[in-house]
Amino acid sequence: SSFTYWRMGRLVFPLGLCLAIGGILAGYLVPLLTVGKLEVSLYIGFFGIIVFAVAFVLFYETTEAGMAKRQAAKAAAKAFEEAHIKKTAEASAEHLRGVKVQKWGLTRIHFTFYGQEFSFNPLWPLLGGFVINGISALIGVGGGFLYVPFLTSVAGLPMFIVAGTSALAVLVGMIVNIFNMMVVRQVPVDFIIITTELIGIAIGSVLGPITSKKIPEVWLKRLFVVLAIYVGIGYLTKGFMGKSVFPGM
């Protein structure tokens, strides 16, 4: 999906790269220091709580008060929606290019998306990637649930470029986590389940970027909130009650 988002101009490469670099160190250290030392149920239960917090943050961002604090993201999302969803305006050639990095720097990186300029200090995504991938390595999840609120709330990005950017960070982080678990820690894996999951992942990686292009930003976030609540309840009950209330989790 990272390649698909990149072709569509909806991936902030330097931001995703910073998140990934921060995650590489966490992906190596966390399994090395924690595997076998803590109960898995604790990881799962607390991850459920974190996911609930993520749902709250994203729901707040769909309110008037939340959107008022993200003017640049709101304007970029509006321009994107008018060109691709409502089709009430024709996107310029520059807008159709999507994300365009304007300036690289050690303390600030600038880029534009649909007429709006955004910037970030590379230090924050490096730290964010370390914390998020550290949590991901504990549970064995991709981390997308945590990258999304980080990119929308901390970095102030519109949802239309969050998914692609987080996908790149997740890809690199999971490669490191898988290598450490399978090669360094020699944790056994079920290749039959992995193969089955990869089929669904491949289909979703193609359909996701295309579908999200047709859905307004506010509903993308609300859909994510619903999924986050579902996952949060599942992990919370499985971790602290011993069994998830939802089958298959």
Tab-separated table of C-alpha atoms in Angstrom:
chain	number	residue	atom	x	y	z
A	1	SER	CA	0.000	0.000	0.000
A	2	SER	CA	2.957	2.350	0.572
A	3	PHE	CA	3.821	2.173	-3.128
A	4	THR	CA	0.192	2.783	-4.100
A	5	TYR	CA	-0.057	5.849	-1.861
A	6	TRP	CA	3.273	7.134	-3.188
A	7	ARG	CA	2.040	6.879	-6.790
A	8	MET	CA	-1.089	8.811	-5.766
A	9	GLY	CA	1.006	11.566	-4.153
A	10	ARG	CA	-0.357	10.807	-0.700
A	11	LEU	CA	2.783	9.739	1.142
A	12	VAL	CA	5.075	12.132	3.050
A	13	PHE	CA	8.307	10.192	2.521
A	14	PRO	CA	10.635	12.130	4.894
A	15	LEU	CA	8.064	11.936	7.697
A	16	GLY	CA	7.477	8.219	7.188
A	17	LEU	CA	11.240	7.689	7.025
A	18	CYS	CA	11.790	9.483	10.354
A	19	LEU	CA	9.055	7.403	12.002
A	20	ALA	CA	10.609	4.237	10.579
A	21	ILE	CA	14.138	5.086	11.763
A	22	GLY	CA	12.868	5.764	15.270
A	23	GLY	CA	10.990	2.480	15.166
A	24	ILE	CA	14.001	0.410	14.099
A	25	LEU	CA	15.805	0.944	17.420
A	26	ALA	CA	12.668	0.143	19.421
A	27	GLY	CA	12.005	-2.924	17.274
A	28	TYR	CA	15.398	-4.302	18.281
A	29	LEU	CA	15.556	-3.266	21.947
A	30	VAL	CA	12.009	-3.974	23.150
A	31	PRO	CA	11.866	-7.708	22.245
A	32	LEU	CA	15.399	-8.155	23.535
A	33	LEU	CA	14.574	-6.646	26.927
A	34	THR	CA	11.001	-7.810	27.489
A	35	VAL	CA	10.254	-11.148	25.805
A	36	GLY	CA	9.472	-13.730	28.472
A	37	LYS	CA	9.672	-11.220	31.315
A	38	LEU	CA	6.056	-9.960	31.412
A	39	GLU	CA	2.666	-11.641	31.089
A	40	VAL	CA	1.272	-11.383	27.570
A	41	SER	CA	-2.187	-10.638	29.000
A	42	LEU	CA	-0.842	-7.399	30.491
A	43	TYR	CA	0.445	-6.270	27.114
A	44	ILE	CA	-2.894	-7.021	25.475
A	45	GLY	CA	-5.037	-5.406	28.163
A	46	PHE	CA	-3.081	-2.167	28.296
A	47	PHE	CA	-2.963	-2.007	24.512
A	48	GLY	CA	-6.774	-2.110	24.576
A	49	ILE	CA	-6.766	0.934	26.862
A	50	ILE	CA	-4.391	2.764	24.522
A	51	VAL	CA	-6.628	2.032	21.538
A	52	PHE	CA	-9.620	3.469	23.440
A	53	ALA	CA	-7.617	6.653	24.031
A	54	VAL	CA	-6.824	6.801	20.318
A	55	ALA	CA	-10.540	6.523	19.487
A	56	PHE	CA	-11.316	9.419	21.821
A	57	VAL	CA	-8.635	11.652	20.280
A	58	LEU	CA	-9.779	11.005	16.726
A	59	PHE	CA	-13.445	11.493	17.594
A	60	TYR	CA	-12.571	14.843	19.162
A	61	GLU	CA	-10.845	15.857	15.926
A	62	THR	CA	-14.141	15.371	14.044
A	63	THR	CA	-15.884	17.960	16.235
A	64	GLU	CA	-15.957	21.685	15.466
A	65	ALA	CA	-13.555	22.417	18.321
A	66	GLY	CA	-11.101	19.795	17.120
A	67	MET	CA	-11.194	20.896	13.482
A	68	ALA	CA	-10.726	24.544	14.460
A	69	LYS	CA	-7.231	23.732	15.729
A	70	ARG	CA	-6.141	22.164	12.435
A	71	GLN	CA	-6.802	24.893	9.878
A	72	ALA	CA	-4.139	23.875	7.339
A	73	ALA	CA	-5.197	20.218	7.422
A	74	LYS	CA	-8.851	21.248	7.133
A	75	ALA	CA	-8.140	23.459	4.113
A	76	ALA	CA	-6.068	20.770	2.361
A	77	ALA	CA	-8.731	18.137	3.034
A	78	LYS	CA	-11.437	20.458	1.695
A	79	ALA	CA	-9.483	21.108	-1.523
A	80	PHE	CA	-8.864	17.369	-1.968
A	81	GLU	CA	-12.536	16.525	-1.403
A	82	GLU	CA	-13.754	19.210	-3.820
A	83	ALA	CA	-11.487	17.805	-6.534
A	84	HIS	CA	-11.974	14.064	-6.016
A	85	ILE	CA	-15.216	13.501	-4.080
A	86	LYS	CA	-17.622	16.386	-4.650
A	87	LYS	CA	-15.977	17.236	-7.996
A	88	THR	CA	-17.017	20.864	-7.590
A	89	ALA	CA	-13.547	22.142	-8.440
A	90	GLU	CA	-10.839	21.144	-10.856
A	91	ALA	CA	-7.485	20.364	-9.273
A	92	SER	CA	-4.478	22.145	-10.736
A	93	ALA	CA	-1.515	20.207	-12.076
A	94	GLU	CA	0.439	21.147	-8.950
A	95	HIS	CA	-2.319	19.846	-6.666
A	96	LEU	CA	-2.604	16.593	-8.599
A	97	ARG	CA	1.051	15.911	-7.819
A	98	GLY	CA	-0.008	15.579	-4.198
A	99	VAL	CA	2.706	15.815	-1.571
A	100	LYS	CA	5.688	17.897	-2.656
A	101	VAL	CA	8.690	18.260	-0.362
A	102	GLN	CA	9.897	21.860	-0.483
A	103	LYS	CA	12.856	21.862	1.885
A	104	TRP	CA	14.901	19.313	3.814
A	105	GLY	CA	16.692	20.354	7.003
A	106	LEU	CA	18.032	18.937	10.248
A	107	THR	CA	15.606	20.978	12.338
A	108	ARG	CA	12.694	21.485	9.916
A	109	ILE	CA	11.288	19.764	6.834
A	110	HIS	CA	8.678	21.574	4.726
A	111	PHE	CA	6.191	20.104	2.248
A	112	THR	CA	2.937	21.084	0.559
A	113	PHE	CA	-0.313	19.234	-0.135
A	114	TYR	CA	-3.204	20.739	-2.105
A	115	GLY	CA	-2.111	24.322	-1.636
A	116	GLN	CA	-1.278	24.095	2.061
A	117	GLU	CA	2.210	24.112	3.567
A	118	PHE	CA	3.130	21.812	6.423
A	119	SER	CA	6.376	21.399	8.329
A	120	PHE	CA	7.782	19.262	11.126
A	121	ASN	CA	10.875	18.869	13.279
A	122	PRO	CA	12.430	15.432	12.453
A	123	LEU	CA	13.149	14.844	16.157
A	124	TRP	CA	9.468	14.384	17.040
A	125	PRO	CA	8.677	11.621	14.525
A	126	LEU	CA	11.931	9.905	15.499
A	127	LEU	CA	10.772	9.825	19.136
A	128	GLY	CA	7.207	9.016	18.112
A	129	GLY	CA	8.369	6.124	15.953
A	130	PHE	CA	10.455	4.764	18.821
A	131	VAL	CA	7.548	4.804	21.298
A	132	ILE	CA	4.916	3.525	18.852
A	133	ASN	CA	7.001	0.701	17.423
A	134	GLY	CA	8.086	-0.205	20.938
A	135	ILE	CA	4.440	-0.734	21.872
A	136	SER	CA	3.848	-2.574	18.586
A	137	ALA	CA	6.748	-4.940	19.262
A	138	LEU	CA	5.288	-5.831	22.652
A	139	ILE	CA	1.891	-6.810	21.251
A	140	GLY	CA	2.825	-8.010	17.775
A	141	VAL	CA	0.643	-5.485	15.912
A	142	GLY	CA	1.448	-3.146	13.045
A	143	GLY	CA	1.147	0.099	14.983
A	144	GLY	CA	-1.141	1.823	12.496
A	145	PHE	CA	-3.691	2.487	15.253
A	146	LEU	CA	-1.080	4.604	17.031
A	147	TYR	CA	0.593	6.258	14.049
A	148	VAL	CA	-2.725	7.722	12.830
A	149	PRO	CA	-3.477	9.921	15.891
A	150	PHE	CA	0.197	10.898	16.091
A	151	LEU	CA	0.169	12.131	12.502
A	152	THR	CA	-3.204	13.894	12.737
A	153	SER	CA	-2.851	15.421	16.209
A	154	VAL	CA	0.896	15.989	16.669
A	155	ALA	CA	1.929	16.529	13.040
A	156	GLY	CA	-1.421	18.116	12.109
A	157	LEU	CA	-1.854	16.275	8.793
A	158	PRO	CA	-5.101	15.569	6.891
A	159	MET	CA	-6.241	11.936	6.848
A	160	PHE	CA	-5.701	11.682	3.095
A	161	ILE	CA	-1.906	11.576	3.555
A	162	VAL	CA	-1.820	9.973	7.000
A	163	ALA	CA	-2.609	6.441	5.837
A	164	GLY	CA	0.185	6.291	3.269
A	165	THR	CA	2.756	7.838	5.590
A	166	SER	CA	1.873	5.522	8.470
A	167	ALA	CA	1.909	2.519	6.110
A	168	LEU	CA	5.556	3.178	5.280
A	169	ALA	CA	6.486	3.391	8.961
A	170	VAL	CA	4.499	0.222	9.723
A	171	LEU	CA	6.199	-1.655	6.870
A	172	VAL	CA	9.719	-0.889	8.071
A	173	GLY	CA	8.824	-1.417	11.736
A	174	MET	CA	7.201	-4.794	11.155
A	175	ILE	CA	10.148	-6.033	9.065
A	176	VAL	CA	12.465	-5.245	11.988
A	177	ASN	CA	10.081	-6.752	14.553
A	178	ILE	CA	9.594	-9.941	12.539
A	179	PHE	CA	13.336	-10.370	12.041
A	180	ASN	CA	14.028	-9.942	15.762
A	181	MET	CA	11.256	-12.309	16.838
A	182	MET	CA	11.968	-15.055	14.283
A	183	VAL	CA	15.758	-14.847	13.921
A	184	VAL	CA	17.116	-13.239	17.092
A	185	ARG	CA	14.589	-14.566	19.630
A	186	GLN	CA	13.627	-17.657	17.558
A	187	VAL	CA	9.930	-17.329	18.415
A	188	PRO	CA	7.887	-19.989	16.513
A	189	VAL	CA	5.309	-18.747	13.980
A	190	ASP	CA	2.368	-20.337	12.164
A	191	PHE	CA	3.105	-19.933	8.450
A	192	ILE	CA	-0.342	-21.206	7.450
A	193	ILE	CA	-2.036	-18.356	9.306
A	194	ILE	CA	0.506	-15.869	7.949
A	195	THR	CA	-0.119	-16.977	4.355
A	196	THR	CA	-3.878	-16.663	4.821
A	197	GLU	CA	-3.542	-13.198	6.319
A	198	LEU	CA	-1.218	-12.044	3.531
A	199	ILE	CA	-3.950	-12.698	0.951
A	200	GLY	CA	-6.324	-10.340	2.765
A	201	ILE	CA	-3.530	-7.813	3.321
A	202	ALA	CA	-2.661	-7.773	-0.392
A	203	ILE	CA	-6.287	-7.133	-1.377
A	204	GLY	CA	-6.752	-4.445	1.268
A	205	SER	CA	-3.492	-2.732	0.299
A	206	VAL	CA	-4.829	-2.186	-3.205
A	207	LEU	CA	-8.455	-1.342	-2.401
A	208	GLY	CA	-7.739	0.817	0.671
A	209	PRO	CA	-5.981	3.747	-1.060
A	210	ILE	CA	-8.547	3.785	-3.882
A	211	THR	CA	-11.559	3.638	-1.555
A	212	SER	CA	-10.267	6.243	0.905
A	213	LYS	CA	-9.922	8.712	-1.964
A	214	LYS	CA	-13.729	8.728	-2.277
A	215	ILE	CA	-14.623	9.159	1.410
A	216	PRO	CA	-14.689	12.579	3.175
A	217	GLU	CA	-12.020	13.054	5.838
A	218	VAL	CA	-14.478	13.342	8.727
A	219	TRP	CA	-16.023	9.969	7.855
A	220	LEU	CA	-12.607	8.347	7.435
A	221	LYS	CA	-11.870	9.352	11.010
A	222	ARG	CA	-15.253	8.226	12.311
A	223	LEU	CA	-14.841	4.870	10.594
A	224	PHE	CA	-11.449	4.565	12.247
A	225	VAL	CA	-13.053	5.422	15.622
A	226	VAL	CA	-15.587	2.595	15.213
A	227	LEU	CA	-12.820	0.120	14.355
A	228	ALA	CA	-10.689	1.378	17.248
A	229	ILE	CA	-13.543	0.855	19.721
A	230	TYR	CA	-14.094	-2.662	18.372
A	231	VAL	CA	-10.390	-3.529	18.654
A	232	GLY	CA	-10.103	-1.813	22.050
A	233	ILE	CA	-12.978	-3.809	23.559
A	234	GLY	CA	-11.569	-7.022	22.100
A	235	TYR	CA	-8.064	-6.526	23.476
A	236	LEU	CA	-9.267	-5.127	26.788
A	237	THR	CA	-11.531	-8.088	27.565
A	238	LYS	CA	-8.993	-10.604	26.292
A	239	GLY	CA	-6.195	-9.122	28.357
A	240	PHE	CA	-8.002	-8.578	31.663
A	241	MET	CA	-10.809	-11.165	31.455
A	242	GLY	CA	-8.936	-13.950	29.696
A	243	LYS	CA	-11.301	-14.080	26.716
A	244	SER	CA	-12.366	-11.537	24.134
A	245	VAL	CA	-16.072	-10.757	23.838
A	246	PHE	CA	-15.602	-10.816	20.060
A	247	PRO	CA	-14.912	-14.134	18.308
A	248	GLY	CA	-11.619	-14.527	16.510
A	249	MET	CA	-9.621	-12.133	18.710
